[in-house]
Coordinates of C-alpha atoms in Angstrom, one line a residue:
M1 CA 0.0 0.0 0.0
A2 CA 1.4 3.4 -1.0
P3 CA 2.1 5.9 1.8
R4 CA 0.0 9.0 2.1
L5 CA 2.2 11.8 0.9
P6 CA 1.9 15.5 1.9
Q7 CA 0.0 17.5 -0.7
L8 CA 2.7 20.2 -0.7
F9 CA 5.3 17.6 -1.7
L10 CA 3.0 16.2 -4.4
D11 CA 2.4 19.6 -5.9
K12 CA 6.1 20.4 -6.0
M13 CA 7.1 17.0 -7.6
E14 CA 4.4 17.3 -10.2
H15 CA 5.8 20.7 -11.1
L16 CA 9.4 19.4 -11.3
L17 CA 8.8 16.1 -13.1
G18 CA 6.0 17.0 -15.5
A19 CA 5.3 14.0 -17.7
E20 CA 7.3 11.6 -15.5
F21 CA 5.2 12.4 -12.4
P22 CA 2.6 9.5 -12.9
A23 CA 5.5 7.0 -13.1
F24 CA 7.1 8.5 -10.0
I25 CA 3.9 8.3 -7.9
A26 CA 3.3 4.8 -9.1
S27 CA 6.7 3.7 -7.7
Y28 CA 5.3 4.3 -4.2
G29 CA 3.0 1.4 -4.7
D30 CA 5.9 -1.0 -5.5
S31 CA 7.5 -3.2 -2.9
R32 CA 10.5 -2.0 -1.0
L33 CA 13.9 -3.1 -2.2
Y34 CA 16.4 -4.6 0.2
G35 CA 20.2 -4.8 -0.1
L36 CA 23.3 -6.0 1.7
R37 CA 26.9 -5.4 1.0
I38 CA 29.5 -8.1 1.8
N39 CA 32.5 -7.0 3.8
S40 CA 35.7 -7.4 1.8
L41 CA 37.7 -6.9 5.0
K42 CA 36.7 -10.4 6.0
L43 CA 36.0 -12.4 2.9
T44 CA 36.2 -12.3 -0.9
S45 CA 33.3 -12.5 -3.4
G46 CA 34.3 -16.0 -4.1
S47 CA 34.1 -17.0 -0.5
W48 CA 30.7 -15.4 -0.1
R49 CA 29.4 -17.4 -3.1
D50 CA 30.5 -20.5 -1.3
I51 CA 28.8 -19.8 2.0
N52 CA 25.8 -17.6 0.9
P53 CA 22.8 -18.9 2.8
F54 CA 20.3 -16.6 1.1
G55 CA 18.4 -16.5 -2.2
E56 CA 17.1 -19.4 -4.3
G57 CA 18.0 -20.7 -7.7
E58 CA 20.4 -18.2 -9.2
G59 CA 21.0 -16.7 -5.8
M60 CA 20.9 -13.0 -4.9
P61 CA 20.7 -10.5 -7.8
P62 CA 23.7 -8.2 -7.8
I63 CA 23.4 -4.4 -7.3
P64 CA 24.9 -3.1 -10.6
W65 CA 26.7 0.0 -9.1
T66 CA 28.4 -1.9 -6.3
A67 CA 30.6 -5.0 -6.9
E68 CA 29.9 -6.2 -3.3
G69 CA 26.2 -5.4 -3.2
Y70 CA 23.3 -7.8 -3.6
Y71 CA 19.5 -7.5 -3.4
Y72 CA 17.8 -9.9 -1.0
D73 CA 14.2 -10.9 -0.3
E74 CA 12.6 -9.7 2.9
K75 CA 11.9 -13.2 4.0
D76 CA 15.7 -14.0 4.1
R77 CA 16.1 -11.8 7.2
P78 CA 19.9 -11.6 7.0
G79 CA 20.0 -9.6 10.3
K80 CA 19.1 -12.8 12.1
H81 CA 21.8 -15.0 10.7
P82 CA 25.1 -15.7 12.6
Y83 CA 27.0 -14.2 9.6
Y84 CA 25.6 -10.8 10.4
H85 CA 27.1 -11.1 13.9
A86 CA 30.4 -12.1 12.4
G87 CA 30.4 -8.8 10.4
L88 CA 30.4 -10.6 7.0
Y89 CA 28.0 -8.0 5.5
Y90 CA 26.2 -4.8 6.2
I91 CA 22.5 -4.4 5.5
Q92 CA 22.1 -1.2 3.4
E93 CA 19.6 0.4 1.1
P94 CA 20.9 -0.2 -2.5
S95 CA 20.9 3.5 -3.6
A96 CA 22.8 4.4 -0.4
M97 CA 25.8 2.5 -1.7
V98 CA 26.3 4.9 -4.6
P99 CA 28.1 7.9 -2.8
V100 CA 31.1 5.8 -1.6
E101 CA 31.5 4.2 -5.0
L102 CA 31.7 7.7 -6.5
L103 CA 34.3 8.8 -3.8
G104 CA 37.0 6.6 -5.4
V105 CA 38.7 5.5 -2.2
R106 CA 42.0 3.7 -2.6
P107 CA 44.2 2.0 0.0
G108 CA 46.4 4.6 1.7
D109 CA 44.0 7.5 1.5
R110 CA 43.1 9.8 4.3
V111 CA 39.3 9.8 4.4
L112 CA 36.6 11.7 6.4
D113 CA 33.0 10.5 6.7
L114 CA 31.7 13.8 8.1
C115 CA 28.1 12.8 8.9
A116 CA 28.7 9.1 9.5
A117 CA 26.1 7.6 11.8
P118 CA 25.0 4.9 11.8
G119 CA 28.1 3.8 9.9
G120 CA 27.1 2.0 6.7
K121 CA 29.1 4.3 4.4
S122 CA 32.1 4.3 6.9
T123 CA 32.2 0.5 6.7
Q124 CA 32.0 0.7 2.9
I125 CA 34.9 3.2 2.9
A126 CA 36.9 1.0 5.3
A127 CA 36.6 -2.0 3.0
K128 CA 38.0 0.0 0.2
L129 CA 41.0 1.1 2.3
Q130 CA 41.8 -2.5 3.1
G131 CA 43.4 -1.5 6.4
R132 CA 45.7 1.1 4.8
G133 CA 45.4 4.8 5.4
V134 CA 43.1 6.6 7.8
L135 CA 39.4 6.8 8.2
V136 CA 37.9 9.5 10.5
S137 CA 34.2 8.8 11.1
N138 CA 32.4 11.7 12.7
D139 CA 28.9 12.5 13.8
N140 CA 27.7 15.5 15.8
A141 CA 24.9 13.7 17.5
R142 CA 26.3 12.0 20.6
E143 CA 23.5 9.4 20.9
R144 CA 24.2 8.2 17.3
T145 CA 27.9 7.6 17.7
K146 CA 27.3 4.5 19.8
A147 CA 25.7 2.7 16.8
L148 CA 28.4 4.2 14.5
A149 CA 31.3 2.9 16.6
K150 CA 29.6 -0.6 17.0
N151 CA 29.1 -1.0 13.2
I152 CA 32.7 0.0 12.5
E153 CA 33.9 -2.5 15.2
L154 CA 31.5 -5.3 13.9
A155 CA 33.1 -4.9 10.5
G156 CA 36.6 -5.5 11.9
V157 CA 37.9 -2.1 11.0
R158 CA 41.4 -1.4 12.4
N159 CA 42.3 2.0 11.0
A160 CA 39.4 4.2 12.0
V161 CA 38.9 7.0 14.6
V162 CA 35.4 7.9 15.7
L163 CA 34.7 11.5 16.8
N164 CA 31.7 13.4 18.0
E165 CA 32.2 16.9 16.8
E166 CA 30.8 19.8 14.9
P167 CA 32.4 20.4 11.5
H168 CA 34.0 23.7 12.4
R169 CA 35.8 22.1 15.3
L170 CA 37.2 19.4 13.0
A171 CA 38.3 22.1 10.5
D172 CA 40.7 23.6 13.1
T173 CA 42.5 20.2 13.4
F174 CA 42.3 18.8 9.9
A175 CA 42.7 21.9 7.6
G176 CA 43.6 20.6 4.1
W177 CA 44.3 17.1 5.5
F178 CA 41.9 14.7 3.8
D179 CA 42.3 13.1 0.4
R180 CA 38.6 12.1 0.3
I181 CA 35.6 13.5 2.1
L182 CA 32.1 12.2 2.1
V183 CA 29.3 14.6 3.2
D184 CA 26.2 12.4 3.3
A185 CA 24.3 15.4 4.6
P186 CA 21.3 15.4 6.9
C187 CA 18.4 16.4 4.7
S188 CA 14.6 16.5 4.5
G189 CA 14.6 12.8 3.5
E190 CA 12.0 12.9 0.7
G191 CA 13.7 10.0 -1.0
M192 CA 13.1 7.7 2.0
F193 CA 9.3 8.1 2.1
R194 CA 8.7 4.7 0.5
K195 CA 11.2 3.0 2.7
E196 CA 10.3 4.7 6.0
E197 CA 6.9 6.3 6.3
S198 CA 8.1 7.9 9.6
M199 CA 10.2 10.2 7.4
I200 CA 7.0 11.9 6.2
A201 CA 6.2 13.2 9.7
E202 CA 9.9 14.2 10.0
W203 CA 9.7 16.1 6.7
E204 CA 6.9 18.3 8.1
K205 CA 9.0 19.1 11.1
H206 CA 12.4 19.7 9.4
S207 CA 11.8 22.2 6.7
V208 CA 13.8 22.3 3.5
E209 CA 15.0 25.8 4.3
R210 CA 16.3 24.6 7.7
C211 CA 18.1 21.7 6.1
S212 CA 19.6 23.9 3.4
A213 CA 21.2 26.2 5.9
M214 CA 22.7 23.3 7.8
Q215 CA 24.1 21.7 4.6
R216 CA 25.7 25.0 3.6
D217 CA 27.5 25.2 6.8
I218 CA 28.7 21.6 6.7
L219 CA 29.9 21.9 3.1
R220 CA 31.9 25.1 3.9
H221 CA 33.9 23.4 6.6
A222 CA 34.3 20.2 4.5
A223 CA 35.8 22.2 1.7
A224 CA 38.4 23.6 4.2
M225 CA 39.5 20.1 5.2
L226 CA 40.0 18.8 1.6
A227 CA 43.6 18.6 0.4
P228 CA 44.5 20.1 -3.0
G229 CA 43.8 17.4 -5.6
G230 CA 41.3 15.7 -3.2
T231 CA 37.8 14.5 -3.9
L232 CA 34.6 15.5 -2.0
V233 CA 31.3 13.7 -2.6
Y234 CA 28.1 15.4 -1.4
S235 CA 25.0 13.3 -1.2
T236 CA 21.4 13.5 0.1
C237 CA 18.3 11.2 0.1
T238 CA 16.0 14.0 -0.9
F239 CA 14.6 15.3 -4.2
S240 CA 14.6 19.0 -3.1
P241 CA 16.6 21.2 -5.5
E242 CA 17.3 23.6 -2.7
E243 CA 19.2 20.8 -0.9
N244 CA 20.8 19.4 -4.0
E245 CA 21.7 21.5 -7.1
C246 CA 21.4 24.8 -5.2
A247 CA 23.7 23.5 -2.4
I248 CA 26.4 22.7 -4.9
A249 CA 25.9 25.9 -6.9
R250 CA 26.4 28.0 -3.7
L251 CA 29.5 25.9 -2.8
L252 CA 31.1 26.5 -6.2
A253 CA 30.4 30.2 -5.9
E254 CA 32.0 30.4 -2.5
F255 CA 35.0 28.2 -3.3
P256 CA 36.2 28.8 -6.9
E257 CA 39.0 26.2 -6.4
L258 CA 36.3 23.5 -6.4
E259 CA 34.9 22.1 -9.6
V260 CA 32.4 19.4 -10.5
V261 CA 33.7 16.1 -11.7
P262 CA 31.0 14.9 -14.1
V263 CA 29.4 11.6 -13.2
E264 CA 28.6 9.3 -16.0
A265 CA 24.8 8.6 -16.2
R266 CA 24.5 4.8 -16.0
Y267 CA 22.1 2.2 -14.4
G268 CA 19.1 4.5 -15.0
W269 CA 20.7 7.5 -13.2
M270 CA 19.7 10.9 -14.4
P271 CA 21.8 14.1 -14.7
G272 CA 21.4 17.0 -12.3
R273 CA 19.1 19.8 -13.3
P274 CA 20.8 23.2 -13.5
E275 CA 17.6 24.9 -14.4
W276 CA 16.2 23.9 -11.0
A277 CA 19.0 25.7 -9.3
A278 CA 18.0 28.8 -11.3
E279 CA 14.4 28.4 -10.2
Y280 CA 14.9 27.6 -6.6
G281 CA 18.2 29.4 -5.9
T282 CA 19.3 33.0 -5.6
D283 CA 21.3 35.4 -7.8
A284 CA 24.4 34.2 -6.0
V285 CA 24.2 30.7 -7.6
Q286 CA 23.6 31.7 -11.2
T287 CA 27.3 31.7 -12.2
A288 CA 27.7 28.1 -11.0
M289 CA 24.7 26.5 -12.7
H290 CA 26.3 25.0 -15.8
P291 CA 28.4 22.2 -14.2
L292 CA 25.4 20.9 -12.3
A293 CA 24.4 18.7 -15.2
G294 CA 27.4 16.6 -14.1
T295 CA 25.8 15.7 -10.8
V296 CA 23.5 12.8 -10.6
R297 CA 20.0 12.0 -9.5
L298 CA 18.5 8.5 -8.6
W299 CA 14.8 8.4 -9.1
P300 CA 12.8 5.4 -7.6
H301 CA 10.8 5.0 -10.9
R302 CA 14.1 4.6 -12.9
V303 CA 16.4 2.6 -10.6
K304 CA 16.0 -0.4 -8.2
G305 CA 16.5 1.7 -5.1
E306 CA 15.2 4.8 -3.3
G307 CA 15.8 8.4 -4.2
H308 CA 19.2 10.0 -4.0
Y309 CA 21.3 12.8 -5.2
A310 CA 25.1 12.9 -5.5
A311 CA 27.8 15.4 -6.6
V312 CA 31.5 14.7 -7.0
L313 CA 33.9 17.7 -6.6
T314 CA 37.6 18.1 -6.7
K315 CA 39.9 20.8 -5.3
R316 CA 42.3 22.1 -7.9
R317 CA 46.0 21.9 -7.4
S318 CA 48.1 24.7 -8.7
G319 CA 48.6 24.1 -12.4
D320 CA 45.5 21.9 -12.9
D321 CA 43.4 23.1 -15.8
Q322 CA 40.5 20.7 -15.6
A323 CA 39.0 17.8 -13.6
G324 CA 38.6 14.3 -15.0
R325 CA 35.4 12.3 -15.4
V326 CA 34.2 9.7 -13.0
G327 CA 34.3 6.4 -14.9
E328 CA 32.7 3.1 -14.3
D329 CA 35.2 2.2 -11.5
G330 CA 34.3 5.3 -9.5
H331 CA 37.7 6.8 -10.0
D332 CA 38.4 10.1 -11.7
G333 CA 41.0 10.9 -14.3
R334 CA 43.1 13.3 -12.2
K335 CA 46.8 13.0 -12.0
R336 CA 47.9 11.3 -8.9
G337 CA 49.4 13.6 -6.3
S338 CA 48.8 14.6 -2.7
G339 CA 45.1 13.8 -2.9
E340 CA 45.5 10.3 -4.4
R341 CA 48.3 7.9 -3.6
A342 CA 49.6 5.0 -5.7
L343 CA 49.2 1.6 -4.2
N344 CA 53.0 1.2 -4.1
A345 CA 53.7 4.8 -2.9
E346 CA 56.0 5.4 0.0
P347 CA 54.2 6.2 3.3
R348 CA 53.8 9.7 4.4
D349 CA 56.0 11.1 7.1
R350 CA 54.6 10.1 10.5
R351 CA 53.1 13.1 12.3
R352 CA 53.1 13.0 16.1
H353 CA 51.9 16.2 17.6
G354 CA 52.2 16.3 21.4
S355 CA 50.5 13.8 23.6
G356 CA 47.2 13.5 21.7
G357 CA 43.7 14.1 23.0
K358 CA 41.8 13.3 26.1
A359 CA 39.2 10.6 26.5
M360 CA 35.6 11.7 27.0
G361 CA 35.0 11.5 30.7
S362 CA 38.7 11.1 31.6
G363 CA 41.3 13.7 32.4
K364 CA 44.2 11.4 31.7
P365 CA 46.4 12.2 28.7
I366 CA 47.0 9.6 26.0
V367 CA 50.2 7.6 26.3
R368 CA 51.7 7.1 22.9
G369 CA 54.4 4.6 21.9
P370 CA 56.3 3.6 18.8
E371 CA 54.9 1.5 16.0
R372 CA 54.1 -2.1 16.7
S373 CA 54.8 -4.8 14.0
S374 CA 54.8 -8.5 13.7
G375 CA 52.6 -8.8 16.8
R376 CA 55.2 -7.5 19.3
Y377 CA 56.3 -4.2 20.8
S378 CA 59.9 -3.0 20.8
E379 CA 62.0 -3.7 23.9
P380 CA 62.2 0.0 25.0
L381 CA 58.4 0.2 25.1
R382 CA 58.1 -3.0 27.0
K383 CA 60.5 -1.8 29.6
A384 CA 58.9 1.6 30.0
A385 CA 55.4 0.1 30.2
K386 CA 56.4 -2.4 32.9
E387 CA 58.2 0.3 34.9
E388 CA 55.0 2.4 34.9
A389 CA 52.7 -0.6 35.4
D390 CA 51.0 0.8 32.3
P391 CA 48.1 -1.0 30.6
L392 CA 50.5 -1.4 27.6
A393 CA 52.4 -4.0 29.6
Q394 CA 49.2 -6.0 30.2
W395 CA 48.4 -5.8 26.5
Q396 CA 51.9 -6.9 25.6
R397 CA 51.6 -10.0 27.9
F398 CA 48.1 -10.8 26.5
A399 CA 49.5 -10.7 23.0
E400 CA 52.4 -12.9 23.8
E401 CA 50.2 -15.5 25.5
N402 CA 47.1 -15.5 23.3
L403 CA 48.0 -14.3 19.8
T404 CA 50.2 -16.2 17.4
A405 CA 53.6 -14.9 16.2
G406 CA 52.1 -14.4 12.7
A407 CA 49.5 -11.9 14.0
E408 CA 50.6 -8.5 12.6
F409 CA 49.5 -5.1 13.8
T410 CA 50.4 -1.6 12.8
G411 CA 49.6 1.6 14.5
V412 CA 50.5 3.8 17.5
P413 CA 49.5 2.3 20.8
V414 CA 47.6 4.9 22.9
V415 CA 46.0 4.7 26.3
Y416 CA 42.8 6.4 27.5
G417 CA 42.6 5.7 31.2
T418 CA 42.8 1.9 31.3
R419 CA 41.8 1.3 27.6
V420 CA 44.4 0.5 25.0
Y421 CA 43.9 1.5 21.3
L422 CA 46.0 1.1 18.2
Q423 CA 45.7 4.4 16.4
P424 CA 46.4 5.1 12.7
E425 CA 50.0 6.3 12.5
E426 CA 49.3 9.5 10.6
M427 CA 46.8 11.0 13.0
P428 CA 47.4 14.6 14.2
S429 CA 46.8 15.4 17.8
L430 CA 43.1 14.9 18.9
D431 CA 43.6 17.2 21.8
G432 CA 40.4 19.1 22.6
L433 CA 38.2 17.0 20.4
K434 CA 35.4 14.7 21.6
V435 CA 36.9 11.2 21.0
V436 CA 34.5 8.2 20.9
R437 CA 37.1 5.7 19.7
A438 CA 40.8 6.7 19.5
G439 CA 41.5 3.9 17.1
W440 CA 41.2 0.1 17.2
F441 CA 40.1 -0.7 20.7
V442 CA 42.0 -3.8 21.7
G443 CA 41.1 -4.1 25.4
E444 CA 41.3 -2.8 28.9
A445 CA 43.7 -3.2 31.8
G446 CA 42.2 -5.2 34.7
S447 CA 43.0 -5.7 38.3
G448 CA 45.8 -8.0 39.2
G449 CA 47.5 -7.3 35.9
K450 CA 44.9 -9.2 33.9
F451 CA 44.2 -7.7 30.5
Q452 CA 40.6 -7.9 29.2
P453 CA 40.5 -8.3 25.4
S454 CA 37.8 -6.3 23.7
Q455 CA 35.1 -7.4 21.4
P456 CA 36.5 -5.1 18.6
L457 CA 39.8 -6.9 18.9
A458 CA 38.1 -10.3 18.3
M459 CA 36.2 -8.9 15.3
G460 CA 39.4 -7.5 13.7
L461 CA 41.3 -10.8 14.0
K462 CA 41.2 -13.9 11.9
A463 CA 41.1 -17.4 13.3
A464 CA 44.8 -18.0 12.6
D465 CA 45.8 -15.0 14.7
A466 CA 44.6 -16.7 18.0
V467 CA 46.5 -19.4 19.8
R468 CA 43.2 -21.0 20.9
W469 CA 40.1 -20.9 18.8
L470 CA 36.9 -22.8 18.6
N471 CA 34.9 -23.2 15.4
F472 CA 31.1 -23.9 15.0
R473 CA 29.1 -24.2 11.9
A474 CA 26.3 -21.6 11.3
D475 CA 23.7 -24.3 11.7
E476 CA 25.0 -25.8 15.0
P477 CA 23.0 -25.0 18.1
E478 CA 26.1 -23.9 19.9
T479 CA 26.5 -21.0 17.6
L480 CA 23.1 -19.5 18.7
R481 CA 23.8 -20.4 22.3
F482 CA 27.1 -18.5 22.2
L483 CA 25.4 -15.4 20.6
R484 CA 22.8 -15.5 23.4
G485 CA 25.6 -15.2 25.9
E486 CA 25.4 -18.8 27.3
T487 CA 28.2 -20.8 28.8
L488 CA 29.2 -23.7 26.6
H489 CA 30.8 -27.1 27.3
P490 CA 32.6 -28.1 24.0
D491 CA 34.4 -31.3 23.6
A492 CA 38.1 -31.1 24.4
E493 CA 38.9 -32.3 21.0
R494 CA 37.3 -29.3 19.4
M495 CA 39.4 -27.0 21.5
N496 CA 42.5 -28.3 19.8
A497 CA 41.4 -26.8 16.4
A498 CA 44.1 -26.5 13.8
I499 CA 45.5 -23.1 12.8
P500 CA 46.4 -23.6 9.2
A501 CA 47.5 -21.0 6.6
V502 CA 44.5 -19.3 4.9
S503 CA 44.2 -20.9 1.5
D504 CA 41.9 -18.6 -0.6
G505 CA 44.2 -15.7 -1.3
G506 CA 43.1 -13.3 1.4
S507 CA 39.9 -14.8 2.8
R508 CA 39.8 -14.8 6.5
G509 CA 38.6 -18.4 6.7
G510 CA 36.2 -20.9 5.3
K511 CA 34.2 -23.8 6.3
D512 CA 36.5 -26.8 5.9
E513 CA 40.1 -25.7 5.6
L514 CA 40.1 -24.4 9.2
R515 CA 38.9 -27.7 10.8
G516 CA 41.2 -30.3 12.2
K517 CA 43.2 -31.3 15.2
F518 CA 46.1 -29.5 17.0
P519 CA 48.4 -31.7 19.1
A520 CA 47.4 -31.2 22.7
E521 CA 51.0 -31.1 24.0
T522 CA 51.8 -28.1 21.8
V523 CA 49.2 -25.6 23.2
N524 CA 47.7 -24.8 26.5
T525 CA 43.9 -25.0 26.0
K526 CA 43.2 -23.1 29.1
G527 CA 42.6 -19.4 28.5
Y528 CA 41.1 -16.9 26.1
T529 CA 39.6 -18.6 23.0
L530 CA 38.4 -17.0 19.8
V531 CA 35.0 -18.4 19.0
C532 CA 34.2 -18.5 15.3
V533 CA 31.4 -19.4 13.0
D534 CA 32.6 -21.2 9.8
G535 CA 36.0 -19.7 10.5
Y536 CA 34.9 -16.1 11.1
P537 CA 35.2 -14.6 14.6
L538 CA 32.2 -13.9 16.8
G539 CA 33.9 -13.0 20.1
W540 CA 35.9 -14.3 23.0
G541 CA 35.3 -17.1 25.4
K542 CA 37.5 -18.3 28.3
Y543 CA 38.1 -22.0 28.4
S544 CA 39.0 -24.1 31.5
G545 CA 38.2 -27.6 32.5
G546 CA 35.7 -28.4 29.8
M547 CA 33.8 -25.2 30.2
L548 CA 33.8 -22.1 27.9
K549 CA 32.8 -19.0 29.8
N550 CA 31.1 -16.6 27.4
G551 CA 32.9 -13.3 26.9
L552 CA 30.3 -11.7 24.5
P553 CA 29.4 -8.3 25.9
A554 CA 25.6 -7.8 26.6
G555 CA 25.3 -5.2 23.8
W556 CA 26.6 -7.7 21.3
R557 CA 24.4 -10.6 22.1
R558 CA 21.5 -11.8 20.0
M559 CA 18.4 -11.4 22.2

């Protein structure tokens, strides 16, 4: 049944769409479309095809604009499957996958997701970074950063920092710093009316004019944080010209160093409408109208997805005479430079400014140390940490006792109170900013020198990284029992699971190659154990005397 749409919205859309208006309105009577995106930080497309439990016959239809995206049927309920709790995929509206594809992220980039909650686009960006470079995920709504942080942690992201700041506060720290910036702006949400009828009531509360003013402020500060040669993608889920073409026209007028990178109209996408900027804008935007045809609109009667708008912009470097064109792979044709690094480029100089920021709710400064590699800290750091009885010493001992020699980590160890993080090496000081996650949260110092490994640590590992691990199949009752937080009593033989080399060229595991026996005399089965489903981590347990004490935090359990 089609939702009841506001008359003011209907009148405006009929004026804008003309002959296409009947098809547009008819689309509201169509069934919702559902999509998920597999997490390439954890598995490959080939691995997913081998284990995919959804779809019938030919399986799940692919989403054409995203190599990792698939449509699914509502009855599949992927949010209930153990693979969801292993972070193997993210449930995401199909059109919402477009902005990150246009951003052209490559490993090694510095990327900002400025309006990031609840984290779908941040996890998509992280997968494209493949653990290299830096992701800063920010949202100014404190209550929304909890879901943002959890989704990033569920996906096993190691190189992200989560902040809770207003754009102008970030601009003071990150001026000209980012290679890629995504502004998926808060908007009036007209494109989501079919997906979420509650958006209709919100539309009447949050006027287009109010949203436009907010978007203008956000874009202004985003432009200041973009490095020369960098790429900025602006997107909304609304049809309103005031929030789309007009927003970009005003930005171009204010920042002449920015220019539109034309997006190729494919998959039923339609060009932006410069004439709508003229009609709904002001005299200040007239000079910037012409490039707006290079932006893109997704209409629900033309694509298999909800309504979206996206614009790709680049900041000219000195000597640049024109921008490239966004091609089928989402990358533009610009020369590579400070805004875009080659895969084999030398790393940037490490920047360590002072002692870093302060944890929210804690007055203790961050403790920073040198880079960790090959799973172990340098001797000077070990000595200093032990002398200070620092949480880093506990983390070091935990790593030596519970992680294999082949487990490799990079990053700067930092401490917020008793919590230990591995922070991306290139981060400037976060001093004075509201920090939700200072990096990859690996655990917390406990009483008696006992380190408590975190759930995010488990989700960022692979089975072969753990000295002890226990594997269940997705259809075994023990899997659901573990996800419910229950204590398990696995056979001792299963605790001696093999830890072979991964065999599928980067996959984090599979069903059969990770099964086997590990000689009991070569490993102490008592202690922290990585619990997995079909080879993919779900969380920690602590094994002793035939009992596995469940370590899954309450907020991560399936209720």
